[in-house]
Amino acid sequence: MEAVYYSLLLLSSLLLIPVTVIFIQVLLAVVYKKESTKYSYTIDADYTACILIPAHDEEVGLTRTIRSVKPYLSKNHYILVVADNCSDNTSSIAIENLVETIERTDATLKGKCYALEYGFQYLKDKNPDVVVVIDADCELTTEGLDSLVTLCAKEQRPVQCLDLMLAKADASVKTKISAFAWLLKNHIRPLGSSVLKMPCQLMGTGMAIPWSLAQKLNFANGSIVEDLTLGLDCAQLGKPPIFYPFPTVTSYFSNNSEVGITQKSRWEHGHLQVIMTVLPKMLIKSIKLKDIKSIFMIVDAAIPPLALLSMVLALLTMINIMLALHGYLLLGVLSSITVSMFVTSIHLSWYFFGRNTISLKELCVVPKYILGKMPLYLRFLTNKQLSWIKTKRD
């Protein structure tokens, strides 16, 4: 029994780490929410920037994406579309919108990471100061592109702007919960980290990369979560990403449940694979170098998807409470602290940031939503998704 007790004590202590990180991030984001103007940056229009749009069969939404970007371009900004392995009219639509377009065809190497590599290789002759990646299913919805470019060029570090994935007006409660989880992961947590001057993860779209750093990166890493891997690679090179909540890039969750499952499988299976195979080695290296920002970024990346974290926390709490009733009080105390911080984090996130995304009544469906995701995590053990699959568009 003693072995079981100490094993549960260790597991409970380890689980306290990600929950504490989330709690601190949320608390700081709430405290500094009203001071977001402090992130404003003096604009220098002399920096050249390429807005790189990787596009695979995006004829439906590409025009909307290009037109959302054009009003915010400064005199030294231009758009480059990489029509990657397209079987539709993506390339011709890009040309019709009067933007520079290149085509890539490779039946073997498929995925966004290879399209990015192709685009950056093409840009070698142009040498822009900054490259801003915006996905072809996203829209630039607020001002701030020029300040994003300026910050990236001056700091010579990657800069991630606010990337939000929204639920449509007629979305299901499950989709709204996904949108709330996205808000917590992509807005609230990195905002809290930025208060501590700590880095954030790269999110794949709305990310600005200085040209000097881009030439040291391997974009064709073959990862299905290329954004997460890319950000960690930047940190290992001593250039951890900066979170800058201007401008805002938005896209929408699909109302097709089958598409949503495929999308979440790619994101979450890829994330878990990185946690298990990549992060331990990076953490050891960063600890040896005493690189605090890199260590923080790795710990932040090691936080599992919210639904999985909730499942583990609920199961462990039930076990610990039962044992606490038989005299193992420390287990009960640890679980009580962890659950309290976790629930408080969710409530504060919803109250200060998420009320326009989901109602309190709908938020109460979260336990059912979490149980519904159990097959997704079981598939990680039996049939994990390791290949890139394009998300179908509505």
Short mmCIF file of C-alpha atoms in Angstrom, two decimals:
data_model
loop_
_atom_site.label_atom_id
_atom_site.label_comp_id
_atom_site.label_asym_id
_atom_site.label_seq_id
_atom_site.Cartn_x
_atom_site.Cartn_y
_atom_site.Cartn_z
CA MET A 1 0.00 0.00 0.00
CA GLU A 2 2.90 2.32 0.71
CA ALA A 3 4.11 1.95 -2.88
CA VAL A 4 0.64 2.87 -4.16
CA TYR A 5 0.52 5.87 -1.81
CA TYR A 6 3.86 7.28 -2.93
CA SER A 7 3.03 6.65 -6.59
CA LEU A 8 -0.23 8.59 -6.22
CA LEU A 9 1.59 11.31 -4.27
CA LEU A 10 4.10 11.69 -7.11
CA LEU A 11 1.38 11.71 -9.77
CA SER A 12 -0.68 14.25 -7.82
CA SER A 13 2.35 16.51 -7.42
CA LEU A 14 3.14 16.29 -11.14
CA LEU A 15 -0.46 17.09 -12.04
CA LEU A 16 -0.30 20.16 -9.83
CA ILE A 17 2.37 21.68 -12.12
CA PRO A 18 0.28 22.19 -15.31
CA VAL A 19 -2.75 23.27 -13.30
CA THR A 20 -0.65 25.83 -11.41
CA VAL A 21 0.78 27.18 -14.69
CA ILE A 22 -2.74 27.56 -16.14
CA PHE A 23 -3.97 29.20 -12.91
CA ILE A 24 -1.16 31.78 -12.93
CA GLN A 25 -1.61 32.49 -16.64
CA VAL A 26 -5.36 33.03 -16.27
CA LEU A 27 -4.99 35.16 -13.15
CA LEU A 28 -2.44 37.47 -14.81
CA ALA A 29 -4.50 37.67 -18.00
CA VAL A 30 -7.53 38.79 -15.99
CA VAL A 31 -5.56 41.35 -14.00
CA TYR A 32 -3.95 42.89 -17.08
CA LYS A 33 -6.86 42.51 -19.50
CA LYS A 34 -7.81 46.19 -19.33
CA GLU A 35 -4.22 47.24 -19.93
CA SER A 36 -3.86 45.61 -23.33
CA THR A 37 -3.01 48.98 -24.88
CA LYS A 38 0.36 48.71 -23.18
CA TYR A 39 1.31 46.34 -25.99
CA SER A 40 1.07 49.06 -28.62
CA TYR A 41 4.31 49.49 -30.54
CA THR A 42 5.80 52.34 -32.51
CA ILE A 43 5.39 51.59 -36.21
CA ASP A 44 8.27 51.69 -38.68
CA ALA A 45 6.91 51.35 -42.23
CA ASP A 46 10.38 50.92 -43.74
CA TYR A 47 10.54 47.20 -42.92
CA THR A 48 9.73 44.91 -45.83
CA ALA A 49 7.33 42.04 -45.16
CA CYS A 50 5.95 39.13 -47.14
CA ILE A 51 2.54 37.81 -46.15
CA LEU A 52 2.95 34.13 -46.98
CA ILE A 53 -0.30 32.20 -47.55
CA PRO A 54 0.11 28.41 -47.94
CA ALA A 55 -2.97 27.08 -49.75
CA HIS A 56 -4.00 23.53 -50.61
CA ASP A 57 -7.29 23.35 -52.55
CA GLU A 58 -8.56 26.62 -51.06
CA GLU A 59 -10.53 28.02 -54.01
CA VAL A 60 -13.62 28.53 -51.81
CA GLY A 61 -12.14 30.88 -49.21
CA LEU A 62 -8.89 32.19 -50.66
CA THR A 63 -10.39 35.38 -52.10
CA ARG A 64 -11.87 36.23 -48.72
CA THR A 65 -8.49 35.70 -47.04
CA ILE A 66 -6.59 37.86 -49.54
CA ARG A 67 -9.16 40.66 -49.39
CA SER A 68 -9.03 40.65 -45.59
CA VAL A 69 -5.25 41.19 -45.68
CA LYS A 70 -4.94 43.80 -48.42
CA PRO A 71 -6.43 46.79 -46.51
CA TYR A 72 -3.76 46.41 -43.83
CA LEU A 73 -0.72 46.22 -46.11
CA SER A 74 1.85 49.00 -45.82
CA LYS A 75 3.88 50.25 -48.78
CA ASN A 76 6.64 47.65 -48.26
CA HIS A 77 4.32 44.68 -47.71
CA TYR A 78 3.26 42.16 -50.33
CA ILE A 79 1.40 38.83 -50.50
CA LEU A 80 2.77 35.51 -51.76
CA VAL A 81 0.44 32.52 -52.22
CA VAL A 82 1.92 29.01 -52.34
CA ALA A 83 -0.58 26.84 -54.23
CA ASP A 84 0.47 23.50 -52.80
CA ASN A 85 -0.55 20.25 -54.52
CA CYS A 86 -3.79 21.82 -55.70
CA SER A 87 -6.38 20.01 -57.79
CA ASP A 88 -8.74 22.98 -57.97
CA ASN A 89 -8.54 26.64 -59.07
CA THR A 90 -6.55 27.92 -56.08
CA SER A 91 -3.69 29.21 -58.23
CA SER A 92 -5.85 31.02 -60.79
CA ILE A 93 -7.98 32.61 -58.04
CA ALA A 94 -4.84 33.94 -56.36
CA ILE A 95 -3.66 35.41 -59.66
CA GLU A 96 -7.10 36.96 -60.28
CA ASN A 97 -6.69 38.72 -56.92
CA LEU A 98 -3.45 40.26 -58.22
CA VAL A 99 -1.06 38.59 -55.80
CA GLU A 100 2.18 36.81 -56.54
CA THR A 101 1.60 33.05 -56.81
CA ILE A 102 3.86 30.03 -57.01
CA GLU A 103 2.84 26.40 -57.42
CA ARG A 104 4.27 23.30 -55.75
CA THR A 105 3.58 19.70 -56.75
CA ASP A 106 4.92 16.73 -54.81
CA ALA A 107 2.90 13.53 -54.48
CA THR A 108 5.10 12.26 -51.65
CA LEU A 109 5.77 15.20 -49.36
CA LYS A 110 2.33 16.48 -48.41
CA GLY A 111 1.47 18.95 -45.69
CA LYS A 112 1.63 22.58 -44.71
CA CYS A 113 5.22 22.33 -43.46
CA TYR A 114 6.46 21.50 -46.97
CA ALA A 115 4.48 24.38 -48.48
CA LEU A 116 6.13 26.73 -45.97
CA GLU A 117 9.58 25.41 -46.82
CA TYR A 118 8.88 25.93 -50.53
CA GLY A 119 7.70 29.49 -49.91
CA PHE A 120 10.69 30.44 -47.77
CA GLN A 121 13.10 28.97 -50.33
CA TYR A 122 11.45 31.06 -53.04
CA LEU A 123 11.86 34.21 -50.94
CA LYS A 124 15.64 33.84 -50.69
CA ASP A 125 16.17 36.20 -53.60
CA LYS A 126 13.83 38.80 -52.12
CA ASN A 127 15.19 38.83 -48.54
CA PRO A 128 12.21 40.44 -46.78
CA ASP A 129 12.85 41.66 -43.24
CA VAL A 130 9.88 39.66 -41.95
CA VAL A 131 7.61 36.86 -43.19
CA VAL A 132 4.09 36.69 -41.78
CA VAL A 133 2.31 33.36 -42.26
CA ILE A 134 -1.48 33.47 -42.58
CA ASP A 135 -3.47 30.33 -43.38
CA ALA A 136 -5.75 30.36 -46.42
CA ASP A 137 -8.87 29.69 -44.34
CA CYS A 138 -8.28 32.67 -42.03
CA GLU A 139 -9.13 36.36 -42.12
CA LEU A 140 -7.22 39.33 -40.79
CA THR A 141 -9.93 41.13 -38.82
CA THR A 142 -8.22 44.01 -36.98
CA GLU A 143 -5.48 46.56 -37.48
CA GLY A 144 -1.93 45.94 -36.33
CA LEU A 145 -0.14 44.12 -39.15
CA ASP A 146 2.42 46.91 -39.49
CA SER A 147 3.13 46.96 -35.75
CA LEU A 148 3.45 43.16 -35.76
CA VAL A 149 6.09 43.44 -38.50
CA THR A 150 7.90 46.24 -36.70
CA LEU A 151 8.05 44.34 -33.40
CA CYS A 152 9.34 41.21 -35.13
CA ALA A 153 12.01 43.11 -37.07
CA LYS A 154 13.25 45.07 -34.06
CA GLU A 155 13.30 42.18 -31.59
CA GLN A 156 14.54 39.63 -34.17
CA ARG A 157 12.29 37.02 -32.57
CA PRO A 158 9.14 35.31 -33.85
CA VAL A 159 5.96 37.16 -32.90
CA GLN A 160 2.58 35.48 -32.62
CA CYS A 161 -0.53 37.61 -32.97
CA LEU A 162 -3.95 36.67 -31.62
CA ASP A 163 -5.29 33.60 -33.44
CA LEU A 164 -8.93 32.84 -32.68
CA MET A 165 -11.05 30.00 -33.97
CA LEU A 166 -14.72 30.88 -33.54
CA ALA A 167 -17.99 29.01 -33.39
CA LYS A 168 -20.60 29.96 -35.97
CA ALA A 169 -23.95 31.40 -34.87
CA ASP A 170 -25.72 28.07 -35.41
CA ALA A 171 -22.93 25.96 -33.88
CA SER A 172 -23.64 23.09 -31.50
CA VAL A 173 -22.82 23.28 -27.80
CA LYS A 174 -19.85 20.93 -28.39
CA THR A 175 -18.44 23.35 -30.95
CA LYS A 176 -18.90 26.28 -28.57
CA ILE A 177 -17.01 24.38 -25.89
CA SER A 178 -14.20 23.77 -28.40
CA ALA A 179 -14.16 27.50 -29.20
CA PHE A 180 -13.92 28.31 -25.48
CA ALA A 181 -11.04 25.85 -25.04
CA TRP A 182 -9.32 27.50 -28.03
CA LEU A 183 -9.82 30.92 -26.45
CA LEU A 184 -8.19 29.71 -23.25
CA LYS A 185 -5.25 28.15 -25.06
CA ASN A 186 -4.59 30.81 -27.72
CA HIS A 187 -5.56 34.04 -26.00
CA ILE A 188 -5.85 33.86 -22.21
CA ARG A 189 -2.85 31.67 -21.40
CA PRO A 190 -0.33 33.41 -23.73
CA LEU A 191 -1.61 36.79 -22.56
CA GLY A 192 -0.85 35.78 -18.97
CA SER A 193 2.58 34.51 -19.96
CA SER A 194 3.39 37.77 -21.72
CA VAL A 195 2.80 39.66 -18.47
CA LEU A 196 5.69 37.64 -17.02
CA LYS A 197 7.78 38.41 -20.15
CA MET A 198 7.64 34.71 -20.94
CA PRO A 199 7.31 33.30 -24.50
CA CYS A 200 4.28 31.71 -26.12
CA GLN A 201 3.77 28.84 -28.57
CA LEU A 202 3.55 29.53 -32.29
CA MET A 203 0.03 28.88 -33.58
CA GLY A 204 0.57 28.30 -37.28
CA THR A 205 -1.27 31.35 -38.55
CA GLY A 206 -0.69 35.00 -37.70
CA MET A 207 2.94 34.29 -36.88
CA ALA A 208 5.72 36.68 -37.94
CA ILE A 209 9.24 35.33 -38.39
CA PRO A 210 12.35 37.49 -38.90
CA TRP A 211 14.23 36.59 -42.06
CA SER A 212 17.53 36.13 -40.22
CA LEU A 213 15.94 33.40 -38.08
CA ALA A 214 13.92 31.83 -40.91
CA GLN A 215 17.12 30.80 -42.68
CA LYS A 216 18.12 28.70 -39.66
CA LEU A 217 14.82 26.83 -39.37
CA ASN A 218 13.77 23.56 -40.93
CA PHE A 219 10.17 24.17 -41.93
CA ALA A 220 9.89 20.79 -43.66
CA ASN A 221 9.96 18.93 -40.34
CA GLY A 222 7.22 16.47 -41.35
CA SER A 223 5.25 17.18 -38.17
CA ILE A 224 1.44 17.26 -38.21
CA VAL A 225 1.68 20.01 -35.57
CA GLU A 226 4.32 22.01 -37.43
CA ASP A 227 3.49 25.23 -35.58
CA LEU A 228 4.18 23.74 -32.13
CA THR A 229 7.42 22.13 -33.33
CA LEU A 230 8.53 25.31 -35.08
CA GLY A 231 8.06 27.45 -31.97
CA LEU A 232 10.06 25.01 -29.85
CA ASP A 233 12.83 24.99 -32.46
CA CYS A 234 12.97 28.80 -32.26
CA ALA A 235 13.32 28.62 -28.48
CA GLN A 236 16.19 26.14 -28.81
CA LEU A 237 17.94 28.67 -31.05
CA GLY A 238 17.61 31.30 -28.33
CA LYS A 239 14.71 33.06 -30.08
CA PRO A 240 11.51 32.13 -28.19
CA PRO A 241 8.30 33.61 -29.65
CA ILE A 242 6.66 36.77 -28.32
CA PHE A 243 2.89 37.04 -27.90
CA TYR A 244 1.46 40.24 -29.35
CA PRO A 245 -2.39 40.41 -29.28
CA PHE A 246 -2.61 42.68 -32.33
CA PRO A 247 -3.76 42.10 -34.99
CA THR A 248 -6.35 39.30 -34.79
CA VAL A 249 -6.55 36.39 -37.23
CA THR A 250 -9.84 34.48 -37.18
CA SER A 251 -11.28 31.29 -38.65
CA TYR A 252 -14.29 29.12 -37.85
CA PHE A 253 -14.89 25.63 -36.55
CA SER A 254 -16.70 23.41 -39.03
CA ASN A 255 -20.32 22.49 -38.27
CA ASN A 256 -19.60 19.05 -39.72
CA SER A 257 -18.94 16.77 -36.73
CA GLU A 258 -16.93 14.29 -38.82
CA VAL A 259 -14.61 17.07 -39.97
CA GLY A 260 -14.25 18.25 -36.37
CA ILE A 261 -13.17 14.79 -35.20
CA THR A 262 -10.51 14.56 -37.92
CA GLN A 263 -9.23 18.04 -37.10
CA LYS A 264 -9.05 17.41 -33.35
CA SER A 265 -7.38 14.04 -33.86
CA ARG A 266 -4.59 15.69 -35.84
CA TRP A 267 -4.09 18.49 -33.33
CA GLU A 268 -4.30 16.45 -30.16
CA HIS A 269 -2.55 13.27 -31.32
CA GLY A 270 0.25 15.42 -32.72
CA HIS A 271 0.47 17.39 -29.48
CA LEU A 272 0.63 14.25 -27.34
CA GLN A 273 3.27 12.75 -29.62
CA VAL A 274 5.44 15.86 -29.19
CA ILE A 275 4.96 15.73 -25.40
CA MET A 276 6.13 12.13 -25.27
CA THR A 277 8.98 12.17 -27.78
CA VAL A 278 10.34 15.71 -28.20
CA LEU A 279 9.86 17.69 -25.01
CA PRO A 280 11.82 15.49 -22.54
CA LYS A 281 15.07 15.90 -24.48
CA MET A 282 14.46 19.63 -24.96
CA LEU A 283 13.74 20.09 -21.25
CA ILE A 284 16.98 18.36 -20.19
CA LYS A 285 18.98 20.49 -22.63
CA SER A 286 17.32 23.74 -21.46
CA ILE A 287 17.86 22.90 -17.79
CA LYS A 288 21.57 22.31 -18.45
CA LEU A 289 21.76 25.69 -20.18
CA LYS A 290 19.70 27.33 -17.40
CA ASP A 291 17.51 28.86 -20.11
CA ILE A 292 14.48 29.99 -18.08
CA LYS A 293 12.39 31.13 -21.06
CA SER A 294 12.96 27.91 -22.93
CA ILE A 295 12.13 25.86 -19.81
CA PHE A 296 8.91 27.80 -19.34
CA MET A 297 7.94 27.34 -22.96
CA ILE A 298 8.55 23.58 -22.78
CA VAL A 299 6.53 23.23 -19.57
CA ASP A 300 3.72 25.24 -21.18
CA ALA A 301 3.83 23.01 -24.28
CA ALA A 302 3.75 19.92 -22.04
CA ILE A 303 0.31 20.85 -20.70
CA PRO A 304 -1.99 18.25 -22.32
CA PRO A 305 -5.25 19.11 -24.07
CA LEU A 306 -7.79 20.49 -21.62
CA ALA A 307 -10.24 17.59 -21.95
CA LEU A 308 -7.53 15.01 -21.28
CA LEU A 309 -6.20 17.02 -18.34
CA SER A 310 -9.74 17.16 -16.93
CA MET A 311 -10.18 13.38 -17.30
CA VAL A 312 -6.94 12.59 -15.48
CA LEU A 313 -7.67 15.15 -12.78
CA ALA A 314 -11.18 13.79 -12.16
CA LEU A 315 -10.03 10.18 -11.98
CA LEU A 316 -7.09 10.93 -9.71
CA THR A 317 -9.23 13.10 -7.43
CA MET A 318 -11.78 10.32 -6.91
CA ILE A 319 -9.01 7.85 -5.99
CA ASN A 320 -7.29 10.34 -3.68
CA ILE A 321 -10.49 11.25 -1.85
CA MET A 322 -11.28 7.59 -1.19
CA LEU A 323 -7.78 7.06 0.22
CA ALA A 324 -8.00 10.29 2.22
CA LEU A 325 -11.02 8.83 4.00
CA HIS A 326 -8.76 5.96 5.07
CA GLY A 327 -6.10 8.20 6.59
CA TYR A 328 -4.01 9.34 3.62
CA LEU A 329 -4.97 12.98 4.12
CA LEU A 330 -2.14 14.50 2.07
CA LEU A 331 -3.57 12.99 -1.12
CA GLY A 332 -6.93 14.60 -0.40
CA VAL A 333 -5.33 17.97 0.32
CA LEU A 334 -3.29 17.90 -2.90
CA SER A 335 -6.33 17.00 -5.00
CA SER A 336 -8.46 19.67 -3.30
CA ILE A 337 -5.89 22.36 -4.07
CA THR A 338 -5.47 21.19 -7.68
CA VAL A 339 -9.21 20.96 -8.38
CA SER A 340 -9.86 24.36 -6.76
CA MET A 341 -7.25 26.07 -8.92
CA PHE A 342 -8.46 24.31 -12.07
CA VAL A 343 -12.14 25.16 -11.53
CA THR A 344 -11.24 28.75 -10.61
CA SER A 345 -9.18 29.08 -13.81
CA ILE A 346 -12.09 27.91 -15.95
CA HIS A 347 -14.58 30.20 -14.18
CA LEU A 348 -12.35 33.29 -14.43
CA SER A 349 -11.64 32.54 -18.10
CA TRP A 350 -15.33 32.29 -18.86
CA TYR A 351 -16.40 35.32 -16.81
CA PHE A 352 -13.78 37.77 -18.11
CA PHE A 353 -13.20 36.43 -21.63
CA GLY A 354 -15.63 33.73 -22.68
CA ARG A 355 -19.19 34.93 -22.04
CA ASN A 356 -19.61 35.94 -25.67
CA THR A 357 -18.43 32.50 -26.76
CA ILE A 358 -20.55 30.25 -24.55
CA SER A 359 -23.27 30.68 -21.93
CA LEU A 360 -22.92 29.40 -18.37
CA LYS A 361 -25.70 26.88 -19.01
CA GLU A 362 -23.87 25.54 -22.06
CA LEU A 363 -20.62 25.44 -20.12
CA CYS A 364 -22.25 23.00 -17.70
CA VAL A 365 -22.29 20.43 -20.52
CA VAL A 366 -18.48 20.22 -20.34
CA PRO A 367 -18.39 16.90 -18.37
CA LYS A 368 -20.47 15.21 -21.11
CA TYR A 369 -18.21 16.78 -23.76
CA ILE A 370 -15.10 15.46 -22.01
CA LEU A 371 -16.48 11.92 -21.81
CA GLY A 372 -17.32 12.14 -25.51
CA LYS A 373 -13.64 12.73 -26.29
CA MET A 374 -12.49 9.56 -24.58
CA PRO A 375 -12.48 7.54 -27.87
CA LEU A 376 -10.15 10.16 -29.39
CA TYR A 377 -7.58 9.57 -26.65
CA LEU A 378 -8.01 5.79 -26.76
CA ARG A 379 -7.26 5.94 -30.49
CA PHE A 380 -3.94 7.57 -29.61
CA LEU A 381 -2.99 4.30 -27.93
CA THR A 382 -4.33 2.02 -30.65
CA ASN A 383 -4.39 3.99 -33.91
CA LYS A 384 -2.75 7.39 -33.51
CA GLN A 385 -2.94 9.86 -36.38
CA LEU A 386 0.58 10.60 -37.57
CA SER A 387 -0.03 11.84 -41.11
CA TRP A 388 -1.23 15.25 -42.28
CA ILE A 389 -4.85 15.33 -43.51
CA LYS A 390 -6.36 18.50 -44.89
CA THR A 391 -9.39 19.71 -42.95
CA LYS A 392 -12.44 19.88 -45.20
CA ARG A 393 -14.11 23.29 -45.52
CA ASP A 394 -17.78 23.97 -45.04
#
